[in-house]
PDB file of C-alpha atoms and ligand atoms in Angstrom:
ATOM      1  CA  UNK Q1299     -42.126  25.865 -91.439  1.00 75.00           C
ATOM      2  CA  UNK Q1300     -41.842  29.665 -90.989  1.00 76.00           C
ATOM      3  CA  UNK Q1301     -38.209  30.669 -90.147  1.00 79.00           C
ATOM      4  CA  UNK Q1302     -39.240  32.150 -86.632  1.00 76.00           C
ATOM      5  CA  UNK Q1303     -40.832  29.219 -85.616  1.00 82.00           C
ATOM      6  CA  UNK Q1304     -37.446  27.199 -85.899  1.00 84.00           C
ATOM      7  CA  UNK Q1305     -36.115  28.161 -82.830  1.00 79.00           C
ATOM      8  CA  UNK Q1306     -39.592  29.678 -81.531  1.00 71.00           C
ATOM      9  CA  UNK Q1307     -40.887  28.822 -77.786  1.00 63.00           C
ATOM     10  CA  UNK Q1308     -37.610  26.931 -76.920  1.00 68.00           C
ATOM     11  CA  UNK Q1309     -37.291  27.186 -73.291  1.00 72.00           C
ATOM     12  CA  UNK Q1310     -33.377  28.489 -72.299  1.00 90.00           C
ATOM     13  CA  UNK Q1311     -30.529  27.942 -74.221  1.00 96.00           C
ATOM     14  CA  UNK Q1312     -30.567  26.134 -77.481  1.00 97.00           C
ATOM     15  CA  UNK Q1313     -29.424  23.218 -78.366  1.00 97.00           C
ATOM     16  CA  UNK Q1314     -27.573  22.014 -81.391  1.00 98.00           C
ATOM     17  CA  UNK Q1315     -25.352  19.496 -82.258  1.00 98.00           C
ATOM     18  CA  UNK Q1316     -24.233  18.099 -85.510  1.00 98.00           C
ATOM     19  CA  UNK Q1317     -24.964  14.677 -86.893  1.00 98.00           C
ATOM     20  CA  UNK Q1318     -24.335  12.915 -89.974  1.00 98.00           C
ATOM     21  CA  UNK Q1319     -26.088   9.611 -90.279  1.00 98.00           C
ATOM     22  CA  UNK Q1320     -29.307   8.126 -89.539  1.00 98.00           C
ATOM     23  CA  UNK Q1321     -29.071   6.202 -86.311  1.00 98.00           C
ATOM     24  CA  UNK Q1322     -26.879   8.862 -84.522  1.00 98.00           C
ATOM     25  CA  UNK Q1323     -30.173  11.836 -85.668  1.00 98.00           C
ATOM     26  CA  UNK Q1324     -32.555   8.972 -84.259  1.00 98.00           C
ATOM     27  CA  UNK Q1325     -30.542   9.432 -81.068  1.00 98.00           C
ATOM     28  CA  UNK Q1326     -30.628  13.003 -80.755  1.00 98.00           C
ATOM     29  CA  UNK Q1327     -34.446  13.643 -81.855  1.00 98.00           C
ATOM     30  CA  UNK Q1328     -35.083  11.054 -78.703  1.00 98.00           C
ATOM     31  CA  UNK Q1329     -32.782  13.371 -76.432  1.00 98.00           C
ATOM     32  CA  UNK Q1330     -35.107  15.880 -77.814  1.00 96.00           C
ATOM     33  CA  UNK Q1331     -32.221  18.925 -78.356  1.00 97.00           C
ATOM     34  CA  UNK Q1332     -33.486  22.173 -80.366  1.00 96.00           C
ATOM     35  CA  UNK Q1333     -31.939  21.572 -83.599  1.00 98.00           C
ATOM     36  CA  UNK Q1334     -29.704  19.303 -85.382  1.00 98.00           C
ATOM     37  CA  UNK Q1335     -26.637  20.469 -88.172  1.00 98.00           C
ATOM     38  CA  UNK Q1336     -25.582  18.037 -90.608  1.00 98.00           C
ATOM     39  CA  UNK Q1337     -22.476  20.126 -90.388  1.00 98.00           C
ATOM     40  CA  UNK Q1338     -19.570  20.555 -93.373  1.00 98.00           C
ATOM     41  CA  UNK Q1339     -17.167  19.158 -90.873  1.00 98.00           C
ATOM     42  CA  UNK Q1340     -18.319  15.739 -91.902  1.00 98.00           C
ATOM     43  CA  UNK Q1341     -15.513  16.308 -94.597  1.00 98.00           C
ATOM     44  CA  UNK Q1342     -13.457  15.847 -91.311  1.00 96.00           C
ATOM     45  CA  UNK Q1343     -15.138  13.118 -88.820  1.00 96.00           C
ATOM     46  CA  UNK Q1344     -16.574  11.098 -91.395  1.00 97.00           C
ATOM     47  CA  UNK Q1345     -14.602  11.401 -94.131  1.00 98.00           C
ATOM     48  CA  UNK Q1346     -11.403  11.484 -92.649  1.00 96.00           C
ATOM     49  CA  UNK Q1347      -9.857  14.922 -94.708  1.00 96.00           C
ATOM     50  CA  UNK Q1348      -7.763  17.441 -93.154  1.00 94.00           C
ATOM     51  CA  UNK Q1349     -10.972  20.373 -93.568  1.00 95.00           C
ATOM     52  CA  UNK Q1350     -13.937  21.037 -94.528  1.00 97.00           C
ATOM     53  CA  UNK Q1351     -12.308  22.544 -97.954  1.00 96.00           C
ATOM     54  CA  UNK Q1352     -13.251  18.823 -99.566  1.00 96.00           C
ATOM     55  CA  UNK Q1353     -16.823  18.474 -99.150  1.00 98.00           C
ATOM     56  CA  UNK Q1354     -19.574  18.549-101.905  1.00 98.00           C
ATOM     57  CA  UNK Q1355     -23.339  18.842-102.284  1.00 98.00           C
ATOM     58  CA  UNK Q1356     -23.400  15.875-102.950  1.00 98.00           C
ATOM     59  CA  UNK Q1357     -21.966  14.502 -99.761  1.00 98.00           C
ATOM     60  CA  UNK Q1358     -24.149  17.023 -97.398  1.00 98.00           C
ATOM     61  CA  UNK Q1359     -27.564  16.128 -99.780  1.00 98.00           C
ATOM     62  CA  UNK Q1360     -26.687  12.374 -98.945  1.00 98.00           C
ATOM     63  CA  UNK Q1361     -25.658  12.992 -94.979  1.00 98.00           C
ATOM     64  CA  UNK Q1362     -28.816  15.211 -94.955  1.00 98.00           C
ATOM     65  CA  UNK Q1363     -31.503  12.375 -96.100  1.00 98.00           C
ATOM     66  CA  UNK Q1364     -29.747   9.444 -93.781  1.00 98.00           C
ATOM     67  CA  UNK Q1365     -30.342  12.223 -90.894  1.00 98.00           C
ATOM     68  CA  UNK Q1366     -33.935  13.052 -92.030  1.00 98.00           C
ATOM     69  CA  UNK Q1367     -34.989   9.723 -92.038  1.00 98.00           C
ATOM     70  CA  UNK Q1368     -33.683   9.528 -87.871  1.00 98.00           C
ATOM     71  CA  UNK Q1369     -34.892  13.072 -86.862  1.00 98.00           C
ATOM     72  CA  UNK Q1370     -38.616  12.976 -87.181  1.00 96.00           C
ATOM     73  CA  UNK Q1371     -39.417  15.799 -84.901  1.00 96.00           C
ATOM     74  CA  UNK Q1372     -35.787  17.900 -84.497  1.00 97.00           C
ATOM     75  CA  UNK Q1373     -35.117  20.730 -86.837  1.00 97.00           C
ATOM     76  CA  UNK Q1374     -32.618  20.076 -89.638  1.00 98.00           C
ATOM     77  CA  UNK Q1375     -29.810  22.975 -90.420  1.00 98.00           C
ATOM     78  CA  UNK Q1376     -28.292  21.908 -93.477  1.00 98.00           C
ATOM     79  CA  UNK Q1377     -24.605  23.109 -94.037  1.00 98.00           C
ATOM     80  CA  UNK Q1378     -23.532  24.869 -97.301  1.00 98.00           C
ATOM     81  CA  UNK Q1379     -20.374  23.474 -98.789  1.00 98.00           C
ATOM     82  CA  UNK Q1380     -17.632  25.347-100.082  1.00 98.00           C
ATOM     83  CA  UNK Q1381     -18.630  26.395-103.301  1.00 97.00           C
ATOM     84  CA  UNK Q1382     -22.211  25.683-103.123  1.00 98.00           C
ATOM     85  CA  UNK Q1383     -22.937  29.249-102.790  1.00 98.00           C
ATOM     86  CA  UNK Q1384     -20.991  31.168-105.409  1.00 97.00           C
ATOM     87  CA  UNK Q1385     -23.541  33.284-107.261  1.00 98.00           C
ATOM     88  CA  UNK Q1386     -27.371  33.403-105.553  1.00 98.00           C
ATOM     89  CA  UNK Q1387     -28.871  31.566-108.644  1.00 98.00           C
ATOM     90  CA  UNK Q1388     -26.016  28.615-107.630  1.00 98.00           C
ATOM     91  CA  UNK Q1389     -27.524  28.984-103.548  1.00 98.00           C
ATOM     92  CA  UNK Q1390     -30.507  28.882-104.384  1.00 98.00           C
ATOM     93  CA  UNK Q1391     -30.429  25.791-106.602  1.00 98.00           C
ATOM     94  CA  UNK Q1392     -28.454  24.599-103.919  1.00 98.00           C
ATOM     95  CA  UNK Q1393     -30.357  25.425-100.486  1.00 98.00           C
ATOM     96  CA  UNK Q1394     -33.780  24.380-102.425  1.00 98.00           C
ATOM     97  CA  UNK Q1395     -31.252  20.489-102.718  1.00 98.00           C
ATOM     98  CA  UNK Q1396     -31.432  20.591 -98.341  1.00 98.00           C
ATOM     99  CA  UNK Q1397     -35.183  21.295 -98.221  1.00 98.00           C
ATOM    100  CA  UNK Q1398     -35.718  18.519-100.194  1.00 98.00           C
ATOM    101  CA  UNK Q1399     -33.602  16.662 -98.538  1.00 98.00           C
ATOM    102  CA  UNK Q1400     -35.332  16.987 -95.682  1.00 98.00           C
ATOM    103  CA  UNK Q1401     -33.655  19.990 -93.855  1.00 98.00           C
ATOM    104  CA  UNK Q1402     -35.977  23.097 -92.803  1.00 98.00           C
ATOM    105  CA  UNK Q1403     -32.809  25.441 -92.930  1.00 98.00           C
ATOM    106  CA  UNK Q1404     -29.412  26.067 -94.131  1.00 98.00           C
ATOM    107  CA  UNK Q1405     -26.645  27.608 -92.828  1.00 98.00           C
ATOM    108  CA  UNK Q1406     -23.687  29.759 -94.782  1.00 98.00           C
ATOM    109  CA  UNK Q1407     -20.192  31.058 -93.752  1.00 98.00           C
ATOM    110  CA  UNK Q1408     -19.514  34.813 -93.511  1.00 98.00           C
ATOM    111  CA  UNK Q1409     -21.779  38.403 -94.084  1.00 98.00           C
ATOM    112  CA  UNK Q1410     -22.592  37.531 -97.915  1.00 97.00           C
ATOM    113  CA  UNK Q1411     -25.744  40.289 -98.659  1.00 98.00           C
ATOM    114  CA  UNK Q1412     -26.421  38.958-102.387  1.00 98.00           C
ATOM    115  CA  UNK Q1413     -26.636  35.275-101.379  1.00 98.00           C
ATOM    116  CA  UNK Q1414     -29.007  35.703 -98.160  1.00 98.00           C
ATOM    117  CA  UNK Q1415     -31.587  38.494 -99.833  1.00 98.00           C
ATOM    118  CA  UNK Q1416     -32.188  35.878-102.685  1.00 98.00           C
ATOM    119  CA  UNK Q1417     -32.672  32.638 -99.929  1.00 98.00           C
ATOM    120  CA  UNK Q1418     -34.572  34.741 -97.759  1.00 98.00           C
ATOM    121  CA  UNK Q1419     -36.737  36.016-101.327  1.00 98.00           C
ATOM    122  CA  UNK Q1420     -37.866  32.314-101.702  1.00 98.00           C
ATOM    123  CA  UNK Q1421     -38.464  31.988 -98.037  1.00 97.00           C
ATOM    124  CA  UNK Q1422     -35.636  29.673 -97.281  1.00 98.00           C
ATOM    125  CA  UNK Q1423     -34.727  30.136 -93.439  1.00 98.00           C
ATOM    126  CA  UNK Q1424     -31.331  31.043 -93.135  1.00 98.00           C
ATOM    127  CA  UNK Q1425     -28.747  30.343 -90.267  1.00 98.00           C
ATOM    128  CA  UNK Q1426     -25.328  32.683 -90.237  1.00 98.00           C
ATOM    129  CA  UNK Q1427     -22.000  31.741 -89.226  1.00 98.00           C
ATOM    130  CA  UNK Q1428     -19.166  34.215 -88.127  1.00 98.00           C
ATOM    131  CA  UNK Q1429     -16.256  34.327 -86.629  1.00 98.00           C
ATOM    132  CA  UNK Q1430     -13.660  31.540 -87.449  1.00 98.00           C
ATOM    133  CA  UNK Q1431     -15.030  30.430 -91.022  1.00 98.00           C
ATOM    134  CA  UNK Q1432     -13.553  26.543 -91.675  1.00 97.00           C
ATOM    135  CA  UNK Q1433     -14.082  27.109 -95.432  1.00 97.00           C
ATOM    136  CA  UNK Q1434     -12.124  30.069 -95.899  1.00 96.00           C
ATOM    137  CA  UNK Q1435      -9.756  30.229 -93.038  1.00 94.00           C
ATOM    138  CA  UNK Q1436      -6.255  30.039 -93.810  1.00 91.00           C
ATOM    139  CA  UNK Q1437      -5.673  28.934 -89.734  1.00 90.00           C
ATOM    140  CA  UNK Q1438      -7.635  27.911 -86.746  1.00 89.00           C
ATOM    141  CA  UNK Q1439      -6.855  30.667 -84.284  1.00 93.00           C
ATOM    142  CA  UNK Q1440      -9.725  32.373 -82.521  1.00 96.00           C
ATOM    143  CA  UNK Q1441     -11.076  35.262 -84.324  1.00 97.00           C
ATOM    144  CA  UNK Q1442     -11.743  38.863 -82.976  1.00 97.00           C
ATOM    145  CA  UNK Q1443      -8.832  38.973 -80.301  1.00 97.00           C
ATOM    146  CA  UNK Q1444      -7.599  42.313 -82.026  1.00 97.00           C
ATOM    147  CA  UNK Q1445     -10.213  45.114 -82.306  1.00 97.00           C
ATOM    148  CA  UNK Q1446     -10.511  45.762 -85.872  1.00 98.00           C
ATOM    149  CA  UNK Q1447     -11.400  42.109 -85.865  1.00 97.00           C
ATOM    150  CA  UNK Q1448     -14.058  42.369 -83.535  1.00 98.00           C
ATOM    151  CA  UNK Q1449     -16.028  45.354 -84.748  1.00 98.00           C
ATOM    152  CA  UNK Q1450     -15.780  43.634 -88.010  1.00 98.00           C
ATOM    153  CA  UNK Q1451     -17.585  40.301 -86.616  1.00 98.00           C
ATOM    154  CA  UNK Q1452     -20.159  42.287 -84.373  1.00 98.00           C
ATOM    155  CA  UNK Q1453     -20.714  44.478 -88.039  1.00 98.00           C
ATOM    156  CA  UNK Q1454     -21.169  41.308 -89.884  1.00 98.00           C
ATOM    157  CA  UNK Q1455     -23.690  40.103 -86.946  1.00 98.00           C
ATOM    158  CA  UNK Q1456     -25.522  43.091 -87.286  1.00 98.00           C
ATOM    159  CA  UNK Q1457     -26.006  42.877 -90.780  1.00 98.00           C
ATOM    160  CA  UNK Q1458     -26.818  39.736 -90.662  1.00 98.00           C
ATOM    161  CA  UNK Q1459     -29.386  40.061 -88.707  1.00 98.00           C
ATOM    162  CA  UNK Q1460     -31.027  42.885 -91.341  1.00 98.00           C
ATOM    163  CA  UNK Q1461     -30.935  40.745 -93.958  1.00 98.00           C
ATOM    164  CA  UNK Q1462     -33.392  38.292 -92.341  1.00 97.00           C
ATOM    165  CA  UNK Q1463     -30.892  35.442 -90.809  1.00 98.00           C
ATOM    166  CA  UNK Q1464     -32.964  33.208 -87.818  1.00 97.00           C
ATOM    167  CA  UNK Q1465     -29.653  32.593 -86.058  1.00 98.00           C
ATOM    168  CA  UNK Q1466     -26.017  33.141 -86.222  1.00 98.00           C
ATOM    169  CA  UNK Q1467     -23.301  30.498 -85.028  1.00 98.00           C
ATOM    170  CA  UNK Q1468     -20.476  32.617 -83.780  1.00 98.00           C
ATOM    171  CA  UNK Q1469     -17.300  30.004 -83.872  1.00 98.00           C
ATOM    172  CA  UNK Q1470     -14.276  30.908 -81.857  1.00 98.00           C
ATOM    173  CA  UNK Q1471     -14.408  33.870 -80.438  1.00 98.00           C
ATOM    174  CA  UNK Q1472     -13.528  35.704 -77.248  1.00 98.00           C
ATOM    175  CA  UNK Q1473     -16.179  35.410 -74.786  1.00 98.00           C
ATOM    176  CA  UNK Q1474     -16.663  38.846 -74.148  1.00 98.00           C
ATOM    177  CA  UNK Q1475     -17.227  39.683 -78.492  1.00 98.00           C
ATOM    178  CA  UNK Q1476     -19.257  36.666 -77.691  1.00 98.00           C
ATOM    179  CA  UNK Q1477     -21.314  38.841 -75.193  1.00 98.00           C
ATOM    180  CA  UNK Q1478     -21.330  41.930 -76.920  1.00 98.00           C
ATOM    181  CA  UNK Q1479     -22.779  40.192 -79.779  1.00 98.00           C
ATOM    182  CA  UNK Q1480     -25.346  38.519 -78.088  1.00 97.00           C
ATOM    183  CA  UNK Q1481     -26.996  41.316 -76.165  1.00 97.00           C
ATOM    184  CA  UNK Q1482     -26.885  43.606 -79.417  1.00 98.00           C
ATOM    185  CA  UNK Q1483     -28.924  41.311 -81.507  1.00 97.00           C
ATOM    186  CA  UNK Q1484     -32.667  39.762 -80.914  1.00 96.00           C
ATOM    187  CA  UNK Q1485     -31.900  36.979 -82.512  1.00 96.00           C
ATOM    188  CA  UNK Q1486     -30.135  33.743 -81.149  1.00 97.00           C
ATOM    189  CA  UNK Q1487     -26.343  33.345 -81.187  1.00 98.00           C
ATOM    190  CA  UNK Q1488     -25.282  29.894 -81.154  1.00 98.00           C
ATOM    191  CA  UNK Q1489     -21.793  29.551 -80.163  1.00 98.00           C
ATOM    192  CA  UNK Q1490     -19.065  27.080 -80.516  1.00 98.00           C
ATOM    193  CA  UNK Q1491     -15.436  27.661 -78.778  1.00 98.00           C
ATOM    194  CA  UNK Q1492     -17.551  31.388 -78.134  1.00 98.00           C
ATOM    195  CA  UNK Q1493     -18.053  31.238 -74.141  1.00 98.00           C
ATOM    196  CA  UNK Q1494     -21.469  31.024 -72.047  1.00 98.00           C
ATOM    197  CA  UNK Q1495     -23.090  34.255 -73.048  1.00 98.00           C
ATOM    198  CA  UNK Q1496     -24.124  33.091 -76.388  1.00 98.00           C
ATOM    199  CA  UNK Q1497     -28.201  32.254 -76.746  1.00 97.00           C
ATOM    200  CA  UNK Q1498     -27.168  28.577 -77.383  1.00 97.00           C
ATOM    201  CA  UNK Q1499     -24.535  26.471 -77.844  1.00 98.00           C
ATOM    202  CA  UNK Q1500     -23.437  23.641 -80.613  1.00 98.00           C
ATOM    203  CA  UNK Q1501     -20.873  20.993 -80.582  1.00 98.00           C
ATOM    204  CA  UNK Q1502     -19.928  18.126 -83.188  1.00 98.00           C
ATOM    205  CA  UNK Q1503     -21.180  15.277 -81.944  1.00 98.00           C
ATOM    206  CA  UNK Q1504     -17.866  12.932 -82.325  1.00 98.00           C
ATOM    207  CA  UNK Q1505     -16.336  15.664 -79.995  1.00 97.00           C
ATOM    208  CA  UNK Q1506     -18.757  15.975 -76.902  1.00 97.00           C
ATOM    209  CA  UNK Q1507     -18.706  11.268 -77.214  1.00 98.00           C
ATOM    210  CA  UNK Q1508     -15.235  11.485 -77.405  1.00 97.00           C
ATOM    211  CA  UNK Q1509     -14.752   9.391 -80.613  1.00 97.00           C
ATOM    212  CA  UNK Q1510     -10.693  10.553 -81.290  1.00 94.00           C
ATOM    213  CA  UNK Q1511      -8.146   9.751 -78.959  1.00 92.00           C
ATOM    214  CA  UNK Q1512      -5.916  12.707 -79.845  1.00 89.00           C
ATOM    215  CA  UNK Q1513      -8.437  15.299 -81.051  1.00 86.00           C
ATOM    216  CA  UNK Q1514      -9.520  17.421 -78.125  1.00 86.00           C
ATOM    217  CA  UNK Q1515      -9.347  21.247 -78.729  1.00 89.00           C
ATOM    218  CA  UNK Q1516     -10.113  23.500 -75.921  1.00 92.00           C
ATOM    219  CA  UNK Q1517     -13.409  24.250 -76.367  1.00 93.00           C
ATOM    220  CA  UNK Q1518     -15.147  20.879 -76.828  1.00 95.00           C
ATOM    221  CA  UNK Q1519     -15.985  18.869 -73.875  1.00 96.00           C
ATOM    222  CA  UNK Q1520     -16.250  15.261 -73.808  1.00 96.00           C
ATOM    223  CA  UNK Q1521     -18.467  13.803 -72.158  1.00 97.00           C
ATOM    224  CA  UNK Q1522     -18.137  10.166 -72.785  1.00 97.00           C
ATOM    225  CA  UNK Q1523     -14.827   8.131 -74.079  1.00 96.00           C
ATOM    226  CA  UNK Q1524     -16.011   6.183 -76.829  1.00 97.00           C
ATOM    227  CA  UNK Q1525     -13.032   5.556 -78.628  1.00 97.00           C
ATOM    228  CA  UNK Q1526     -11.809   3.746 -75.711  1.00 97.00           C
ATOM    229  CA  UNK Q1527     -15.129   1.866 -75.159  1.00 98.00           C
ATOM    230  CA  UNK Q1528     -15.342   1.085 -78.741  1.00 98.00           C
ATOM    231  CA  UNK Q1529     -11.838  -0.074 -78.970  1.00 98.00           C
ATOM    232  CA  UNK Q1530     -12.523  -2.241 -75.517  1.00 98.00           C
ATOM    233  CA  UNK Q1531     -15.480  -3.657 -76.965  1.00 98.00           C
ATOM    234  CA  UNK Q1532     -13.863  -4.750 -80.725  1.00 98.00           C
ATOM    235  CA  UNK Q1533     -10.673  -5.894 -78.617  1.00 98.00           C
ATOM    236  CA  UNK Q1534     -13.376  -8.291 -76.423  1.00 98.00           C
ATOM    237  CA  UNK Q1535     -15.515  -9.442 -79.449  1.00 98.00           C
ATOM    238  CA  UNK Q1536     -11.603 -10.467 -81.043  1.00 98.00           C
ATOM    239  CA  UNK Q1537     -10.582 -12.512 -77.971  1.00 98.00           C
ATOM    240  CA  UNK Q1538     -13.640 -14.502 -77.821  1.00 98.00           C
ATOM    241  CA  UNK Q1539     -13.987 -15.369 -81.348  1.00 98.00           C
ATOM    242  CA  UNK Q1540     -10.311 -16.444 -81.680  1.00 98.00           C
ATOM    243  CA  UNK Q1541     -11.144 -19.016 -78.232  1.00 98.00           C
ATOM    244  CA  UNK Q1542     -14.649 -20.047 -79.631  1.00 98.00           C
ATOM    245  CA  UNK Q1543     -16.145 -18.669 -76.486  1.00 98.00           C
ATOM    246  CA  UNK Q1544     -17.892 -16.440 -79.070  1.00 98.00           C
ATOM    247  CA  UNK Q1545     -20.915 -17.299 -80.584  1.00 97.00           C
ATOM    248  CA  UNK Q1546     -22.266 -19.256 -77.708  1.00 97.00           C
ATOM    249  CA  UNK Q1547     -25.246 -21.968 -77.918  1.00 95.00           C
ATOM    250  CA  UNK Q1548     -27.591 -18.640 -77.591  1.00 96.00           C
ATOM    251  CA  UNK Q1549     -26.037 -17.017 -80.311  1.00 96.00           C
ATOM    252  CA  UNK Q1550     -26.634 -20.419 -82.689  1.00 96.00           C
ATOM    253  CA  UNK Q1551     -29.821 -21.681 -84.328  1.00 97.00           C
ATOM    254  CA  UNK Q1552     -30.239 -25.491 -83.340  1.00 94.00           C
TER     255      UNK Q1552
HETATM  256  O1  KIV A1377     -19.695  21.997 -89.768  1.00 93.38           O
HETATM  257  C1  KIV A1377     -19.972  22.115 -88.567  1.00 93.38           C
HETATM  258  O2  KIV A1377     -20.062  21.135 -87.819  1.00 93.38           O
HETATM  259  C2  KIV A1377     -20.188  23.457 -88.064  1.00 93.38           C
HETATM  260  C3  KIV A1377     -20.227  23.630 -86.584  1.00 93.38           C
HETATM  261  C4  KIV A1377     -18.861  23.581 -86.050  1.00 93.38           C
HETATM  262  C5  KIV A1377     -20.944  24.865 -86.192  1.00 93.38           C
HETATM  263  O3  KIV A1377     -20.284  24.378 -88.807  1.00 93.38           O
END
């Protein structure tokens, strides 16, 4: 697929949200959202690590197959790992790993010129990523608040957009850099934690379902408590087995 028609003839805002296994992409292809990111922050909500400093090609090629095989109609964004693109012979070995994995794009943290021009060379569609950058950032404030900051990010946004990306995820930011950085560029922001101006938004999916008690940061929403659900529905399935009411004669082959 050509990189413009990713995210071509999608009717308002776009849609993303990450996923990381195959019943879970099933799920989301069926809810029929714009695109789905097996996302680096699997290092964190499946893997259980502080960041996304940890995670490997070889985790995201895995993650990005089991969500291939649910998503038969979503787009696939595959996330590039810390270190994954180092040099652009490295990406490009790399990003060529996600297409045949089954993803039609990849995304990469921060403005890096070398590493896009060669992925956009072989025709690899290319999503950007600005503002707070997990595999880099030394803390997880929002970025842009002072203005040096800002121009920076809406400098990075531009370039990106020269050197050919499809899209650019803009990740904690103020609303109104959010805005300016939105109506400056024709292509799509995506943001996350980057207020309602952006041309889409994303969210990790354990987030919006509510999957950690203690985790909500500001700019997620939940909207379901599965944690609690999931904990009432274990603690149920424990009672009954321990007084036999579970499995019942129609759970039992006679
Ligand atoms: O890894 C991820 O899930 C992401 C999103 C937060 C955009 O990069």
């Amino acid at each position: 697929m050509k990189q413009e028609d990713i995210i071509k003839n999608k009717k308002g805002k776009i849609v993303m949200l990450t996923a990381y296994d195959y019943q879970m992409a099933k799920l989301l292809d069926e809810a029929g959202i714009d695109l789905i990111l097996v996302g680096d922050s699997l290092g964190m909500v499946f893997q259980g690590k502080p960041d996304t400093k940890g995670v490997t090609m070889g985790d995201m090629i895995y993650h990005t197959r089991a969500v291939a095989r649910g998503a038969k109609t979503t787009p696939i964004v595959g996330d590039m790992p810390i270190n994954s693109y180092k040099t652009p012979k490295i990406a490009l070995q790399n990003a060529k790993k996600f297409l045949q994995a089954g993803a039609l794009a990849v995304k990469l943290e921060g403005n890096q010129p070398k590493i896009i021009l060669t992925l956009r060379k072989a025709k690899i569609p290319v999503m950007g990523h600005l503002g707070l950058l997990p595999q880099t950032a030394e803390n997880y404030r929002v970025k842009g608040k002072i203005q040096e900051e800002a121009e920076k990010i809406l400098k990075d946004a531009k370039e990106l957009e020269n050197l050919g990306v499809f899209s650019i995820v803009l990740e904690c930011v103020p609303e109104n850099l959010a805005k300016k950085i939105s109506r400056a560029l024709k292509i799509p922001t995506i943001g996350i934690g980057a207020g309602k101006y952006c041309d889409g938004q994303v969210l990790v999916i354990n987030d919006l379902l509510g999957m950690q008690e203690n985790f909500k940061p500001k700019h997620t929403k939940r909207y379901l408590d599965l944690s609690s659900e999931i904990k009432g529905a274990v603690t149920k399935f424990k009672e009954e087995v321990k007084t036999g009411i579970f499995p019942g004669p129609e759970h039992s082959f006679h």
